[in-house]
CSV table of C-alpha atoms in Angstrom, one decimal:
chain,number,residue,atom,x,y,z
M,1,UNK,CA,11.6,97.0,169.0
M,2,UNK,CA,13.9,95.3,172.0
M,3,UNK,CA,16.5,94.2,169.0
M,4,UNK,CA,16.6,97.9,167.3
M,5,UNK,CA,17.2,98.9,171.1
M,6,UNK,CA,19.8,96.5,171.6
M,7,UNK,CA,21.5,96.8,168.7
M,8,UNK,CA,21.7,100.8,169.1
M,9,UNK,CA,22.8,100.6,172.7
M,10,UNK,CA,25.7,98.2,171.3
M,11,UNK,CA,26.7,100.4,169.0
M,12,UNK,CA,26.8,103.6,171.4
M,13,UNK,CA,28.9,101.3,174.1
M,14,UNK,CA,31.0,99.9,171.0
M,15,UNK,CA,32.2,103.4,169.9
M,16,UNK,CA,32.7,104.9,173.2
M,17,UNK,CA,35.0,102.4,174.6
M,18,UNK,CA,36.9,103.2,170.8
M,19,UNK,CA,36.8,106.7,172.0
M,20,UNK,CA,38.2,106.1,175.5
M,21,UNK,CA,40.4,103.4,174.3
M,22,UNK,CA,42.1,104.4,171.1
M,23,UNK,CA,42.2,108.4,171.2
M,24,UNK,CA,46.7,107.9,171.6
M,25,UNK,CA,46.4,105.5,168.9
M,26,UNK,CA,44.2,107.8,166.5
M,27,UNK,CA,46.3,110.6,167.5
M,28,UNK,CA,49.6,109.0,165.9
M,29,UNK,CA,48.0,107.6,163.4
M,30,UNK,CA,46.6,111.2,162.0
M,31,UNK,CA,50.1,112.9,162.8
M,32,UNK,CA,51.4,110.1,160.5
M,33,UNK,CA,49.7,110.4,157.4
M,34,UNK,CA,49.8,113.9,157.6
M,35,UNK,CA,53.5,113.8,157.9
M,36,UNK,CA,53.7,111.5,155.7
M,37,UNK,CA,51.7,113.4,152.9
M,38,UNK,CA,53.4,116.7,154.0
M,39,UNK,CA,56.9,114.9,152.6
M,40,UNK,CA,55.6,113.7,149.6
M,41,UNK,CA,54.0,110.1,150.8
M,42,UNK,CA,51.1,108.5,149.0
M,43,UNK,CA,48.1,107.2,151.7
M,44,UNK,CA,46.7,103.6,150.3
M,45,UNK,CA,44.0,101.9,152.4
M,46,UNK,CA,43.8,98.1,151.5
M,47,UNK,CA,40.7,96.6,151.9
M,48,UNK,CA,39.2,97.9,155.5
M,49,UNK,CA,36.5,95.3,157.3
M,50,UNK,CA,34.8,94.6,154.2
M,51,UNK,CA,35.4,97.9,152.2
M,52,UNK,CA,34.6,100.3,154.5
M,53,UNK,CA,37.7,102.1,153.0
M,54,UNK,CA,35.2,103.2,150.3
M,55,UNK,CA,33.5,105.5,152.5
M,56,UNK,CA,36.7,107.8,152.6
M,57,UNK,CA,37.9,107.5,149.1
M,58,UNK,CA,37.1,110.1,147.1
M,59,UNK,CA,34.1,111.4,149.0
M,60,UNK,CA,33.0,114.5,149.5
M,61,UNK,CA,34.3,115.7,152.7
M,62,UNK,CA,37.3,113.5,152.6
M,63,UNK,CA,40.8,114.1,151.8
M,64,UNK,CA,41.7,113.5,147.7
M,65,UNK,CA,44.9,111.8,148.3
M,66,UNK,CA,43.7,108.7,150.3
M,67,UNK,CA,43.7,106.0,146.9
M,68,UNK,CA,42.8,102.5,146.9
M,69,UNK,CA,45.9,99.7,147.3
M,70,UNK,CA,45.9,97.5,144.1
M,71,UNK,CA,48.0,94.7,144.4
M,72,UNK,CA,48.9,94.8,140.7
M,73,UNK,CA,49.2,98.3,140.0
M,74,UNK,CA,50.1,99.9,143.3
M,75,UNK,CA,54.1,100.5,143.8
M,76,UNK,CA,54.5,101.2,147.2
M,77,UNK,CA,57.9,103.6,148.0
M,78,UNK,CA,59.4,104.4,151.3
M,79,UNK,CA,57.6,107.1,153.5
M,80,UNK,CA,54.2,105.8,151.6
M,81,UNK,CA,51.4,105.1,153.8
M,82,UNK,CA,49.9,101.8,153.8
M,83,UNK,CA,46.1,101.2,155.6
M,84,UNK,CA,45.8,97.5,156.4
M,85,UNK,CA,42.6,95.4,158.2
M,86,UNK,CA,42.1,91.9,159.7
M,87,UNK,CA,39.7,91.5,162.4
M,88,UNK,CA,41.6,88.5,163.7
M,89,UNK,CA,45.0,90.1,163.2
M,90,UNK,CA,45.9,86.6,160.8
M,91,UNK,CA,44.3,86.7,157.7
M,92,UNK,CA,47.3,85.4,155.9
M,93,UNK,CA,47.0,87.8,152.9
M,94,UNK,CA,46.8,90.7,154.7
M,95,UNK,CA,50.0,89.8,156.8
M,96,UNK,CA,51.9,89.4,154.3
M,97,UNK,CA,50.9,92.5,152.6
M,98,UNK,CA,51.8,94.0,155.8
M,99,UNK,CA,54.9,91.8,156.3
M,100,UNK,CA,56.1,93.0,152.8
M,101,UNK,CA,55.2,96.1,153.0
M,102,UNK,CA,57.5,97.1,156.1
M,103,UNK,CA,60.7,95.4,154.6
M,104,UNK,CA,60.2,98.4,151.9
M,105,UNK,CA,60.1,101.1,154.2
M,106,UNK,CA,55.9,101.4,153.9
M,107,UNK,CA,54.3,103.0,157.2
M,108,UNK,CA,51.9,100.5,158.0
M,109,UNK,CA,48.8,100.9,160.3
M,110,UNK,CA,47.0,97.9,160.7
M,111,UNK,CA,43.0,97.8,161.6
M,112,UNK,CA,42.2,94.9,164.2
M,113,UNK,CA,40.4,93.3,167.1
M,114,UNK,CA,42.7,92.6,169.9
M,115,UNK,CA,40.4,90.3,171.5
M,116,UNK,CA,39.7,88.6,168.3
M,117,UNK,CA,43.4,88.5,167.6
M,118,UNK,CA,44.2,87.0,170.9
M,119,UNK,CA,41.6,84.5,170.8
M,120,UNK,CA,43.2,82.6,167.7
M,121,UNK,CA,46.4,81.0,166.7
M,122,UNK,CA,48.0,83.0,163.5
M,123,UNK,CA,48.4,81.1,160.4
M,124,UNK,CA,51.6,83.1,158.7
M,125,UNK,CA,55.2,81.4,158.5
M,126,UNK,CA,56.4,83.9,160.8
M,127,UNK,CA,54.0,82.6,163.9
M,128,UNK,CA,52.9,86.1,164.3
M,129,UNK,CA,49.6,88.2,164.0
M,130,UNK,CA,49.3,91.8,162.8
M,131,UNK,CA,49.8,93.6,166.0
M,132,UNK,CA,52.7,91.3,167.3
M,133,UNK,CA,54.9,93.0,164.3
M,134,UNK,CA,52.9,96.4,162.8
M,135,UNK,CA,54.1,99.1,165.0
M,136,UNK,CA,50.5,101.2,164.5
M,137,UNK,CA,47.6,99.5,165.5
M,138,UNK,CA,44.3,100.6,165.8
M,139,UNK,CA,41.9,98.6,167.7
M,140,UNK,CA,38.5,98.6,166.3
M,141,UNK,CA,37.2,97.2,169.9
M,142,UNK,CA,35.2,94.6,168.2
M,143,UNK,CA,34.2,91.3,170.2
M,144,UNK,CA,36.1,87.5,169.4
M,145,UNK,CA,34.2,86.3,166.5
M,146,UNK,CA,33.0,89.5,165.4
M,147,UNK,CA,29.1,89.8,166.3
M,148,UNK,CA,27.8,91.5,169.8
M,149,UNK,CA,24.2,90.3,170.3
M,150,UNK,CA,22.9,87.2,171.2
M,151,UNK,CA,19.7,86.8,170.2
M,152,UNK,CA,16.9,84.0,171.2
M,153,UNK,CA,16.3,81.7,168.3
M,154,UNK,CA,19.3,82.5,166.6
M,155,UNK,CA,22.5,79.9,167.3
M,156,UNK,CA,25.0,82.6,165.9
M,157,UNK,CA,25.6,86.1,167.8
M,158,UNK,CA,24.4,89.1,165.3
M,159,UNK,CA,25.9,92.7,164.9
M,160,UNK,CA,29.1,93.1,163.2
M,161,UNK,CA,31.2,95.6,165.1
M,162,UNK,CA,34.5,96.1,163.5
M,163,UNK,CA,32.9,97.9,160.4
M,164,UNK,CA,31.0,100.4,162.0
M,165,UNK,CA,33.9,101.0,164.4
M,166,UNK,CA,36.7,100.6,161.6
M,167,UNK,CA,34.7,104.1,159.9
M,168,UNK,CA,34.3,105.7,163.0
M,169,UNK,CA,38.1,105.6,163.3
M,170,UNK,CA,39.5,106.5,160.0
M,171,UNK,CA,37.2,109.6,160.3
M,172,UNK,CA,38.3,110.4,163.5
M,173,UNK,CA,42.4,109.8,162.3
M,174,UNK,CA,41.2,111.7,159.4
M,175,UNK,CA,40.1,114.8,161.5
M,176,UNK,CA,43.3,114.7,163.3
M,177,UNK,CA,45.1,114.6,159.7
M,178,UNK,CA,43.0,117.7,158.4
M,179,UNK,CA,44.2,119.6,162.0
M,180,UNK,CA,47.4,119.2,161.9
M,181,UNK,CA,48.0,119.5,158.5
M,182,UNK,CA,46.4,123.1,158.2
M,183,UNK,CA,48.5,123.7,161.8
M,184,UNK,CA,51.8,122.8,159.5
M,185,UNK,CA,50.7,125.3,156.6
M,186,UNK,CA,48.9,122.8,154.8
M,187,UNK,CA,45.7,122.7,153.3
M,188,UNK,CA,44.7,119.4,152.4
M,189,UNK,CA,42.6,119.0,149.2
M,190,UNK,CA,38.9,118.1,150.7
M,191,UNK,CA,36.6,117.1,147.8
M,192,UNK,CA,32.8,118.9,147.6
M,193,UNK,CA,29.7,116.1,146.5
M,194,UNK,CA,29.9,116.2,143.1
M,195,UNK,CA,26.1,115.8,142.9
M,196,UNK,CA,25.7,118.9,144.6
M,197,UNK,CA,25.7,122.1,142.3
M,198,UNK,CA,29.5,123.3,141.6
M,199,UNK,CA,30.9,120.3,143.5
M,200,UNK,CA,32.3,118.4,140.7
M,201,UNK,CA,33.9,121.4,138.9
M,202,UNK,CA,35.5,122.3,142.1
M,203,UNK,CA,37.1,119.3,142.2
M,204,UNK,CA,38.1,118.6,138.9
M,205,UNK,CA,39.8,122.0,138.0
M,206,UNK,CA,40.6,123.2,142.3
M,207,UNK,CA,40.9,119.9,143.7
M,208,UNK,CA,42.6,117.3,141.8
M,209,UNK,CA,45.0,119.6,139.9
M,210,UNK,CA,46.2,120.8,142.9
M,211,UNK,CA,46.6,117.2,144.0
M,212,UNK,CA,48.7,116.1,141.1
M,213,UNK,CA,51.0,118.8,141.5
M,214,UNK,CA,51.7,119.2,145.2
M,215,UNK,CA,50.4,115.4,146.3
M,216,UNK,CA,47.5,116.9,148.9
């Protein structure tokens, strides 16, 4: 099982060098949103290295107040929190999302690889890439071109990082969130499984009625 060895010792090295890397980064990130929610912000994550933003979104043991961006039906407001992702940092989309976002007074923290991002030419009218304007940026340490193995036989590297280390860091934001929030007085609304036995009452009549009238 070399591969499963490989792959696992990848993953170990991917997330410690996110660790000893990005813990300032995290840190401002989590003070953020929890400022942000403390003053009445709403916390959107857009699309996050292929929907990892799901795994935070009404979860049990996440926060209730972290709610999918929709570009149709989301109106975004000054002091609102906005979760942006591009591995390369030039997904054109994405950058203008950002780009707009910002001229309306949206905190944005933008998910990216900076070696990715400085490997390629951006593609937005501007000639810039996500971290040369977002003033939050979270590294997700991931290798140009995505993929950390090579493997013999196989012409294209294997191993996605920046999903696994795109998680790993809205958790850890998230714990710094949930920390200084209860510091400030705050107790943020933090969903039970609903699967499990009581969990989707609690959250039903506790949870999300305390959400819609306090915002957290």
């Amino acid at each position: 099982m070399e591969l499963l060895d490989r792959y696992q010792q990848a993953v170990g090295d991917l997330l410690y060098k996110v660790r000893t890397t990005q813990r300032e980064a995290i840190i401002r990130a989590g003070e953020l949103v929890a400022n942000a929610v403390e003053n009445g912000g709403k916390v959107y994550l857009n699309g996050i290295c292929h929907s990892i933003e799901n795994d935070l979104i009404y979860r049990g043991g996440g926060p209730i107040f972290y709610k999918h961006y929709e570009a149709d039906k989301t109106e975004l407001k000054p002091g609102d929190v906005l979760f942006v992702s591009s591995v390369s940092g030039r997904t054109l989309n994405v950058v203008n999302l950002a780009w707009d976002s910002m001229e309306k007074g949206v905190n944005v923290i933008a998910f990216t690889s900076m070696e990715y991002a400085r490997a390629v030419e951006p593609v937005h009218p501007s000639g810039k890439k996500l971290y040369e304007f977002v003033p939050l940026v979270l590294d997700n340490c991931a290798p140009a071109a995505e993929a950390m193995l090579d493997v013999e036989g196989i012409e294209a590297k294997y191993a996605a990082a920046s999903g696994i280390a795109s998680d790993f860091i809205m958790w850890s934001l998230t714990s710094v969130m949930v920390e200084k929030m209860l510091k400030d007085g705050y107790t943020p609304g933090i969903l039970k499984s609903a699967n499990f036995p009581g969990g989707n009452d609690y959250n039903k009549q506790i949870i999300e009625k305390h959400y819609d009238e306090y915002g957290w």
